[in-house]
Tab-separated table of C-alpha atoms in Angstrom:
chain	number	residue	atom	x	y	z
A	694	MET	CA	121.496	115.895	155.840
A	695	ALA	CA	119.776	112.898	154.268
A	696	LYS	CA	121.446	111.592	151.123
A	697	ILE	CA	119.360	109.686	148.558
A	698	ALA	CA	119.962	107.987	145.214
A	699	ILE	CA	117.782	107.795	142.101
A	700	MET	CA	117.818	104.670	139.935
A	701	GLY	CA	116.616	105.487	136.419
A	702	PHE	CA	116.668	108.998	135.010
A	703	GLY	CA	113.703	109.041	132.662
A	704	THR	CA	110.592	111.173	132.964
A	705	VAL	CA	109.799	110.418	136.610
A	706	GLY	CA	113.412	110.113	137.771
A	707	SER	CA	114.324	113.521	136.381
A	708	GLY	CA	111.130	114.854	137.963
A	709	VAL	CA	112.247	113.592	141.370
A	710	LEU	CA	115.505	115.539	141.070
A	711	GLU	CA	113.581	118.650	140.012
A	712	VAL	CA	111.093	118.386	142.878
A	713	CYS	CA	113.889	117.874	145.418
A	714	ARG	CA	115.598	121.031	144.249
A	715	ARG	CA	112.605	123.282	143.634
A	716	ASN	CA	110.920	122.447	146.930
A	717	ALA	CA	114.053	121.888	149.003
A	718	ALA	CA	112.946	124.131	151.869
A	719	SER	CA	109.520	122.546	152.390
A	720	ILE	CA	110.926	119.026	151.955
A	721	SER	CA	113.580	119.766	154.570
A	722	ARG	CA	110.951	121.072	156.988
A	723	ARG	CA	108.743	118.008	156.573
A	724	ALA	CA	111.585	115.475	156.635
A	725	GLY	CA	113.249	117.128	159.622
A	726	GLU	CA	116.510	117.515	157.702
A	727	PRO	CA	117.701	118.617	154.252
A	728	VAL	CA	117.373	115.996	151.498
A	729	GLU	CA	120.015	115.826	148.769
A	730	VAL	CA	120.382	113.597	145.703
A	731	LYS	CA	123.906	112.149	145.833
A	732	TYR	CA	123.780	109.583	143.013
A	733	ILE	CA	121.794	108.880	139.864
A	734	LEU	CA	122.099	105.373	138.450
A	735	ASP	CA	121.624	105.124	134.672
A	736	VAL	CA	123.474	103.189	131.975
A	737	ARG	CA	123.105	105.985	129.418
A	738	ASP	CA	125.719	108.671	128.834
A	739	PHE	CA	124.972	111.883	130.738
A	740	SER	CA	128.501	113.295	130.534
A	741	ALA	CA	127.153	116.470	128.917
A	742	SER	CA	124.617	117.042	131.680
A	743	PRO	CA	125.129	119.832	134.228
A	744	ASP	CA	124.680	117.073	136.809
A	745	ALA	CA	127.202	114.701	135.211
A	746	ALA	CA	129.067	114.286	138.529
A	747	LEU	CA	126.009	112.610	140.082
A	748	PHE	CA	125.766	109.792	137.538
A	749	THR	CA	126.980	106.228	137.952
A	750	ASN	CA	126.304	103.025	136.020
A	751	ASP	CA	127.185	100.698	138.895
A	752	ILE	CA	124.637	99.757	141.591
A	753	ASN	CA	127.535	99.006	143.966
A	754	THR	CA	128.349	102.708	144.114
A	755	ILE	CA	125.049	103.150	145.945
A	756	LEU	CA	125.226	99.944	147.991
A	757	ASN	CA	128.751	100.683	149.256
A	758	ASP	CA	127.977	104.236	150.419
A	759	PRO	CA	126.749	104.286	154.042
A	760	GLU	CA	125.377	107.811	153.587
A	761	ILE	CA	122.599	106.639	151.280
A	762	LYS	CA	119.512	105.972	153.401
A	763	VAL	CA	116.757	106.005	150.761
A	764	VAL	CA	116.808	104.889	147.125
A	765	VAL	CA	114.253	105.995	144.534
A	766	GLU	CA	113.524	103.428	141.805
A	767	THR	CA	112.117	104.778	138.534
A	768	ILE	CA	113.757	102.350	136.080
A	769	GLY	CA	110.467	100.610	135.292
A	770	GLY	CA	109.841	96.976	134.411
A	771	THR	CA	111.341	94.172	136.472
A	772	LYS	CA	114.464	92.929	134.666
A	773	PHE	CA	116.826	95.354	136.406
A	774	ALA	CA	114.560	97.128	138.872
A	775	TYR	CA	113.569	94.020	140.847
A	776	PRO	CA	117.090	92.696	141.659
A	777	TYR	CA	118.361	96.226	142.370
A	778	VAL	CA	115.480	96.958	144.741
A	779	LYS	CA	116.005	93.618	146.513
A	780	GLN	CA	119.659	94.445	147.072
A	781	CYS	CA	118.801	97.887	148.441
A	782	LEU	CA	116.212	96.511	150.879
A	783	GLN	CA	118.526	93.692	151.999
A	784	SER	CA	121.155	96.329	152.783
A	785	GLY	CA	118.670	98.136	155.052
A	786	ARG	CA	117.982	101.025	152.687
A	787	SER	CA	114.407	102.160	152.141
A	788	VAL	CA	113.086	102.149	148.572
A	789	CYS	CA	110.422	104.417	147.055
A	790	THR	CA	109.103	103.480	143.629
A	791	SER	CA	106.551	104.330	140.954
A	792	ASN	CA	106.980	100.914	139.311
A	793	LYS	CA	103.512	99.338	139.135
A	794	GLU	CA	104.692	96.174	137.337
A	795	MET	CA	107.238	95.381	140.040
A	796	VAL	CA	104.840	96.082	142.921
A	797	ALA	CA	102.025	94.063	141.341
A	798	THR	CA	104.310	91.086	140.714
A	799	TYR	CA	106.676	91.121	143.707
A	800	GLY	CA	104.985	93.399	146.247
A	801	ALA	CA	104.483	90.840	149.030
A	802	GLU	CA	108.100	89.695	148.824
A	803	LEU	CA	109.507	93.238	148.823
A	804	LEU	CA	107.273	94.353	151.692
A	805	GLY	CA	108.497	91.329	153.650
A	806	LEU	CA	112.130	92.203	152.952
A	807	ALA	CA	111.562	95.777	154.118
A	808	ARG	CA	110.043	94.629	157.422
A	809	GLU	CA	112.803	92.041	157.888
A	810	HIS	CA	115.604	94.559	157.381
A	811	GLY	CA	114.090	97.492	159.268
A	812	CYS	CA	113.454	99.779	156.305
A	813	ALA	CA	110.524	100.885	154.139
A	814	PHE	CA	109.202	99.891	150.727
A	815	LEU	CA	106.814	102.603	149.510
A	816	PHE	CA	104.929	102.917	146.233
A	817	GLU	CA	102.268	105.632	146.412
A	818	ALA	CA	102.987	106.734	142.827
A	819	SER	CA	102.481	103.234	141.389
A	820	VAL	CA	98.675	103.485	141.213
A	821	GLY	CA	97.400	107.051	141.208
A	822	GLY	CA	100.447	108.912	139.927
A	823	GLY	CA	100.223	112.162	141.869
A	824	THR	CA	96.798	111.364	143.327
A	825	PRO	CA	97.069	109.886	146.840
A	826	ILE	CA	95.417	106.468	147.027
A	827	ILE	CA	97.752	103.998	148.761
A	828	THR	CA	98.408	106.078	151.898
A	829	PRO	CA	94.754	106.998	152.532
A	830	ILE	CA	93.730	103.337	152.192
A	831	HIS	CA	96.281	101.898	154.612
A	832	GLN	CA	96.212	104.804	157.080
A	833	CYS	CA	92.960	106.794	156.930
A	834	LEU	CA	90.757	103.758	156.219
A	835	ALA	CA	92.631	101.408	158.534
A	836	ALA	CA	89.595	100.995	160.837
A	837	ASN	CA	87.406	99.856	157.932
A	838	THR	CA	86.986	96.433	156.424
A	839	ILE	CA	87.177	97.140	152.705
A	840	THR	CA	84.837	94.974	150.685
A	841	ALA	CA	85.229	96.392	147.177
A	842	VAL	CA	87.189	98.833	145.074
A	843	GLN	CA	86.434	100.078	141.570
A	844	GLY	CA	87.440	102.946	139.360
A	845	ILE	CA	89.192	104.475	136.384
A	846	VAL	CA	92.965	104.218	136.734
A	847	ASN	CA	94.298	104.743	133.207
A	848	GLY	CA	94.277	108.338	132.015
A	849	THR	CA	95.224	107.475	128.420
A	850	THR	CA	92.197	105.301	127.711
A	851	ASN	CA	89.929	107.671	129.607
A	852	PHE	CA	91.154	110.541	127.422
A	853	MET	CA	90.527	108.484	124.282
A	854	LEU	CA	87.017	107.450	125.329
A	855	THR	CA	86.238	111.072	126.140
A	856	LYS	CA	87.336	112.084	122.631
A	857	MET	CA	85.225	109.324	121.095
A	858	LYS	CA	82.188	110.484	123.047
A	859	ARG	CA	82.495	114.249	122.640
A	860	GLU	CA	83.729	114.377	119.051
A	861	ASN	CA	82.363	111.142	117.519
A	862	MET	CA	85.972	110.150	116.949
A	863	GLY	CA	87.064	106.626	116.041
A	864	PHE	CA	89.515	104.595	118.102
A	865	ASP	CA	92.453	105.030	115.690
A	866	GLU	CA	92.092	108.801	115.523
A	867	ALA	CA	91.709	109.122	119.299
A	868	LEU	CA	94.819	106.979	119.802
A	869	LYS	CA	96.817	109.123	117.364
A	870	ILE	CA	95.950	112.279	119.323
A	871	ALA	CA	96.801	110.589	122.627
A	872	GLN	CA	100.196	109.644	121.169
A	873	GLN	CA	100.809	113.160	119.850
A	874	LEU	CA	100.102	114.564	123.315
A	875	GLY	CA	102.423	112.061	124.972
A	876	TYR	CA	99.659	110.192	126.810
A	877	ALA	CA	100.181	106.945	124.878
A	878	GLU	CA	103.395	105.285	123.737
A	879	THR	CA	104.110	105.804	120.046
A	880	LYS	CA	105.723	102.412	119.386
A	881	ASP	CA	103.491	100.174	121.462
A	882	PRO	CA	100.454	101.635	123.266
A	883	GLY	CA	99.313	98.161	124.306
A	884	ASP	CA	99.921	98.563	128.049
A	885	ASP	CA	97.292	101.309	128.045
A	886	VAL	CA	94.739	100.388	125.378
A	887	ASP	CA	94.818	96.631	126.103
A	888	GLY	CA	94.416	97.161	129.850
A	889	ARG	CA	97.735	95.824	131.187
A	890	ASP	CA	98.596	99.057	133.000
A	891	ALA	CA	95.176	99.122	134.648
A	892	CYS	CA	95.460	95.428	135.538
A	893	ARG	CA	98.679	95.977	137.496
A	894	LYS	CA	97.087	98.850	139.380
A	895	ILE	CA	93.979	96.939	140.441
A	896	ALA	CA	96.210	94.019	141.460
A	897	ILE	CA	98.065	96.360	143.836
A	898	LEU	CA	94.860	97.864	145.216
A	899	SER	CA	93.291	94.428	145.672
A	900	SER	CA	96.352	93.127	147.502
A	901	LEU	CA	96.329	96.115	149.842
A	902	CYS	CA	92.574	96.138	150.457
A	903	PHE	CA	92.117	92.391	150.945
A	904	GLY	CA	95.363	91.579	152.718
A	905	ARG	CA	96.882	88.937	150.443
A	906	HIS	CA	98.794	89.060	147.205
A	907	VAL	CA	96.597	89.254	144.108
A	908	TYR	CA	98.455	88.562	140.856
A	909	PRO	CA	97.823	90.359	137.536
A	910	GLN	CA	97.687	87.066	135.616
A	911	ASN	CA	94.592	86.010	137.593
A	912	ILE	CA	92.640	89.150	136.644
A	913	PRO	CA	90.606	88.940	133.399
A	914	THR	CA	91.684	91.920	131.328
A	915	ARG	CA	90.164	93.511	128.231
A	916	GLY	CA	91.005	96.872	126.736
A	917	ILE	CA	89.194	99.348	124.497
A	918	ARG	CA	90.442	98.460	120.988
A	919	ASP	CA	87.092	97.004	119.891
A	920	ILE	CA	84.945	99.999	120.878
A	921	THR	CA	83.444	101.997	118.005
A	922	VAL	CA	81.625	105.312	117.704
A	923	GLN	CA	78.405	103.320	117.233
A	924	ASP	CA	78.957	101.660	120.627
A	925	VAL	CA	79.518	105.027	122.287
A	926	GLN	CA	76.325	106.389	120.736
A	927	ALA	CA	74.361	103.297	121.765
A	928	ALA	CA	75.624	103.733	125.326
A	929	GLU	CA	74.372	107.320	125.391
A	930	LYS	CA	70.903	106.117	124.399
A	931	LEU	CA	71.043	103.962	127.506
A	932	ASP	CA	72.067	107.003	129.614
A	933	CYS	CA	75.518	105.509	130.058
A	934	ALA	CA	79.130	106.337	129.295
A	935	ILE	CA	81.694	103.717	128.287
A	936	LYS	CA	84.665	103.646	130.656
A	937	LEU	CA	87.565	101.250	131.171
A	938	ILE	CA	86.727	100.084	134.684
A	939	VAL	CA	88.910	98.201	137.142
A	940	TRP	CA	87.087	96.488	139.968
A	941	SER	CA	87.603	93.910	142.660
A	942	ARG	CA	85.592	92.645	145.587
A	943	LYS	CA	85.894	90.149	148.392
A	944	ASN	CA	83.045	87.672	148.340
A	945	LYS	CA	81.286	86.380	151.458
A	946	ASP	CA	83.175	83.092	151.223
A	947	GLY	CA	86.510	84.944	151.264
A	948	SER	CA	87.207	84.475	147.565
A	949	ILE	CA	88.146	87.417	145.382
A	950	ALA	CA	86.629	88.503	142.087
A	951	ALA	CA	88.273	91.139	139.917
A	952	ALA	CA	88.489	92.343	136.328
A	953	VAL	CA	89.605	95.081	133.974
A	954	GLU	CA	86.981	95.694	131.321
A	955	PRO	CA	85.200	98.427	129.363
A	956	MET	CA	81.766	98.842	130.922
A	957	LEU	CA	78.533	100.783	130.590
A	958	VAL	CA	78.562	103.298	133.445
A	959	PRO	CA	75.181	104.923	134.200
A	960	PHE	CA	75.228	108.721	134.170
A	961	GLY	CA	74.065	108.644	137.799
A	962	ASN	CA	77.304	106.922	138.833
A	963	GLN	CA	80.160	109.213	139.942
A	964	LEU	CA	82.595	107.473	137.598
A	965	ALA	CA	80.566	108.403	134.489
A	966	GLY	CA	81.605	112.047	134.862
A	967	VAL	CA	85.335	111.343	135.137
A	968	ASP	CA	86.698	112.538	131.791
A	969	ASP	CA	89.930	113.297	129.934
A	970	VAL	CA	93.126	112.159	131.706
A	971	PHE	CA	91.557	112.186	135.158
A	972	ASN	CA	91.335	109.060	137.295
A	973	ALA	CA	89.005	108.136	140.138
A	974	VAL	CA	89.007	105.233	142.586
A	975	LEU	CA	85.974	104.363	144.718
A	976	VAL	CA	86.613	102.344	147.875
A	977	LYS	CA	83.794	100.700	149.836
A	978	GLY	CA	84.409	100.524	153.594
A	979	ASP	CA	82.065	98.921	156.104
A	980	MET	CA	82.187	101.886	158.526
A	981	LEU	CA	82.674	104.891	156.249
A	982	GLY	CA	80.776	103.746	153.167
A	983	ASP	CA	81.951	104.921	149.747
A	984	VAL	CA	85.040	107.124	149.449
A	985	VAL	CA	86.282	108.491	146.116
A	986	PHE	CA	89.844	109.569	145.298
A	987	TYR	CA	90.026	111.796	142.207
A	988	GLY	CA	92.795	113.507	140.273
A	989	LYS	CA	95.209	113.352	137.360
A	990	GLY	CA	96.719	109.920	137.097
A	991	ALA	CA	100.023	110.778	135.476
A	992	GLY	CA	102.457	113.541	134.622
A	993	LYS	CA	106.131	114.069	135.365
A	994	LEU	CA	105.927	116.387	138.352
A	995	PRO	CA	102.692	115.077	139.937
A	996	THR	CA	104.108	111.541	139.921
A	997	ALA	CA	107.517	112.720	141.105
A	998	SER	CA	105.912	114.654	143.943
A	999	ALA	CA	104.231	111.453	145.171
A	1000	VAL	CA	107.596	109.649	145.069
A	1001	VAL	CA	109.271	112.444	147.068
A	1002	ALA	CA	106.429	112.342	149.604
A	1003	ASP	CA	107.294	108.658	150.083
A	1004	VAL	CA	110.946	109.609	150.554
A	1005	ILE	CA	109.924	111.949	153.379
A	1006	ASP	CA	107.775	109.208	154.925
A	1007	ALA	CA	110.641	106.714	154.715
A	1008	LEU	CA	113.066	109.133	156.375
A	1009	LYS	CA	110.660	109.963	159.192
A	1010	ASN	CA	109.008	106.607	159.863
A	1011	GLY	CA	111.145	103.879	158.307
A	1012	ALA	CA	109.873	100.351	158.873
A	1013	ALA	CA	107.110	101.611	161.193
A	1014	VAL	CA	105.012	102.406	158.128
A	1015	HIS	CA	104.600	98.677	157.550
A	1016	ASP	CA	102.473	98.309	160.656
A	1017	SER	CA	99.597	99.056	158.266
A	1018	LEU	CA	101.150	98.869	154.779
A	1019	PHE	CA	101.535	95.186	153.996
A	1020	TRP	CA	99.814	92.120	152.593
A	1021	GLN	CA	100.412	88.423	153.006
A	1022	PRO	CA	102.259	86.360	150.396
A	1023	ALA	CA	100.074	83.984	148.382
A	1024	GLN	CA	100.423	81.679	145.429
A	1025	PRO	CA	98.718	82.667	142.166
A	1026	ALA	CA	95.216	81.281	141.800
A	1027	GLU	CA	94.461	78.663	139.184
A	1028	GLY	CA	93.078	80.291	136.052
A	1029	GLN	CA	91.359	83.661	136.164
A	1030	PHE	CA	88.790	85.138	138.499
A	1031	ARG	CA	85.168	84.895	137.444
A	1032	ASN	CA	82.162	87.131	137.996
A	1033	GLU	CA	78.945	85.186	138.324
A	1034	GLU	CA	76.837	88.128	139.499
A	1035	TYR	CA	74.076	89.012	137.063
A	1036	ALA	CA	73.978	92.377	135.273
A	1037	PRO	CA	72.714	93.813	131.974
A	1038	ALA	CA	75.146	93.166	129.124
A	1039	TYR	CA	75.554	94.936	125.788
A	1040	VAL	CA	76.845	92.642	123.042
A	1041	ARG	CA	77.767	93.453	119.451
A	1042	VAL	CA	77.714	90.429	117.173
A	1043	ASN	CA	78.828	89.873	113.598
A	1044	GLY	CA	76.690	87.822	111.220
A	1045	LEU	CA	73.445	87.361	113.188
A	1046	ASN	CA	70.285	89.452	113.471
A	1047	GLY	CA	68.378	90.687	116.488
A	1048	ALA	CA	65.732	87.961	116.420
A	1049	VAL	CA	68.408	85.278	116.638
A	1050	LEU	CA	70.258	87.126	119.400
A	1051	GLN	CA	67.094	87.267	121.480
A	1052	THR	CA	66.811	83.495	121.369
A	1053	ILE	CA	70.463	83.219	122.453
A	1054	TYR	CA	70.769	85.981	125.072
A	1055	GLY	CA	67.205	85.986	126.370
A	1056	LYS	CA	65.050	88.978	127.134
A	1057	GLY	CA	66.469	92.286	125.939
A	1058	SER	CA	66.393	94.848	123.137
A	1059	VAL	CA	68.121	95.538	119.829
A	1060	MET	CA	70.252	98.695	119.924
A	1061	PHE	CA	71.151	98.816	116.219
A	1062	GLU	CA	71.595	96.629	113.155
A	1063	GLN	CA	73.886	97.744	110.338
A	1064	ASP	CA	76.700	96.487	108.100
A	1065	GLY	CA	76.158	92.863	109.105
A	1066	GLN	CA	76.388	93.663	112.804
A	1067	CYS	CA	73.758	93.694	115.535
A	1068	ALA	CA	74.071	95.295	118.963
A	1069	TYR	CA	71.836	93.769	121.609
A	1070	LEU	CA	71.245	94.634	125.274
A	1071	ALA	CA	70.570	91.507	127.316
A	1072	GLU	CA	68.654	92.331	130.488
A	1073	GLN	CA	70.612	89.927	132.704
A	1074	SER	CA	73.710	87.796	132.214
A	1075	ASN	CA	76.898	86.660	133.949
A	1076	ASP	CA	80.270	85.268	132.880
A	1077	SER	CA	79.022	81.723	132.423
A	1078	GLY	CA	75.956	82.848	130.497
A	1079	LEU	CA	78.000	85.080	128.219
A	1080	GLU	CA	80.455	82.259	127.490
A	1081	GLN	CA	77.633	79.867	126.640
A	1082	ALA	CA	75.984	82.486	124.436
A	1083	ALA	CA	79.248	83.153	122.582
A	1084	ALA	CA	79.564	79.442	121.840
A	1085	LYS	CA	76.023	79.415	120.406
A	1086	VAL	CA	76.776	82.501	118.314
A	1087	GLN	CA	79.852	80.796	116.888
A	1088	ALA	CA	77.925	77.585	116.180
A	1089	LEU	CA	75.473	79.618	114.095
A	1090	GLY	CA	78.273	81.173	112.044
A	1091	GLY	CA	78.518	84.487	113.909
A	1092	SER	CA	81.137	86.016	116.187
A	1093	VAL	CA	81.002	88.230	119.273
A	1094	ALA	CA	82.826	91.514	118.571
A	1095	LEU	CA	82.270	93.278	121.901
A	1096	VAL	CA	80.790	92.718	125.369
A	1097	LEU	CA	80.065	95.588	127.782
A	1098	LYS	CA	78.567	94.705	131.118
A	1099	LYS	CA	76.692	97.425	133.004
A	1100	LEU	CA	78.225	98.763	136.204
A	1101	ALA	CA	75.803	98.861	139.104
A	1102	ASP	CA	74.381	102.312	139.898
């Protein structure tokens, strides 16, 4: 019998215990032996729980027990999770995690420790929740050179943008509903609506696809706070939907470009039809072409099921999984990545009219003018051009409220 430990007993951690018990027979068949949770590490008091005997508040309880072969980390963050995971890997125990912040920040180091100590570091649930993305990329697409990845990886913002589109709902009202349904944090929804969650996920995907560590701090990140109903309606007139898109690509010179940003997505693009809490990731391979992974990006049991699948993989394959699942360490780049490819850009500006915007942004068309604001679609622009235009807008007493670049068809 394989004995495992769970570190952190929140939503996902409790889901892991539930999945292990509810699907014990099928897990045993796939792992080649029964799998049992022996310890749960959590500093909170669970003395009233039916499983009180499993709980410990000391990591050494796990590290000193030779029966524990795999540890599940669902603490979240890095303050405690990172040193605990390092200790587990250094002791030769495999670790399976859903912790996107830890993987995005320390992934190369932890993968290296796993290979060094003959164990596995697995994180399928860190990007797609219950939707498989990591394993298909490093196994099924292993014969492909991946040149680009793009998609929708945050179900909360996608749900909100869907509400804004279908029901002409403002940002604040859409956020309130997302919080009521448990999709967004009540106290601080910033990780979702400001794009930090999505940034960590595209950092992980970029690292895996391009073979070297890509850091979140190098990825320009904008969320959806500034989007209004008027913007959504203007997008529809352009046969587009507004989506929070993550993207990265490897340029011909070997450099990497990446961003998290709300974009105009043409209705003909597969990502335009991804609504509600669903996610989709499109991977471009040189042999296979475009491949799309689609499904719900979160949820207690879907995410827990992905973690348990990693547990089975760790028990069966151990360090062998890192023959394909790895990326090279790298130092953070200086500053943030830039995108100098030209594309149409929708800008909403305070304090200037359409005639002035045309002289600043070049050829294009006015989408609407009202309440001291003007929305303008520039036919072609890039990062440098948009920065220069924003400086001109400011010099004339205006301010840029929103920029939405158009995703290629």
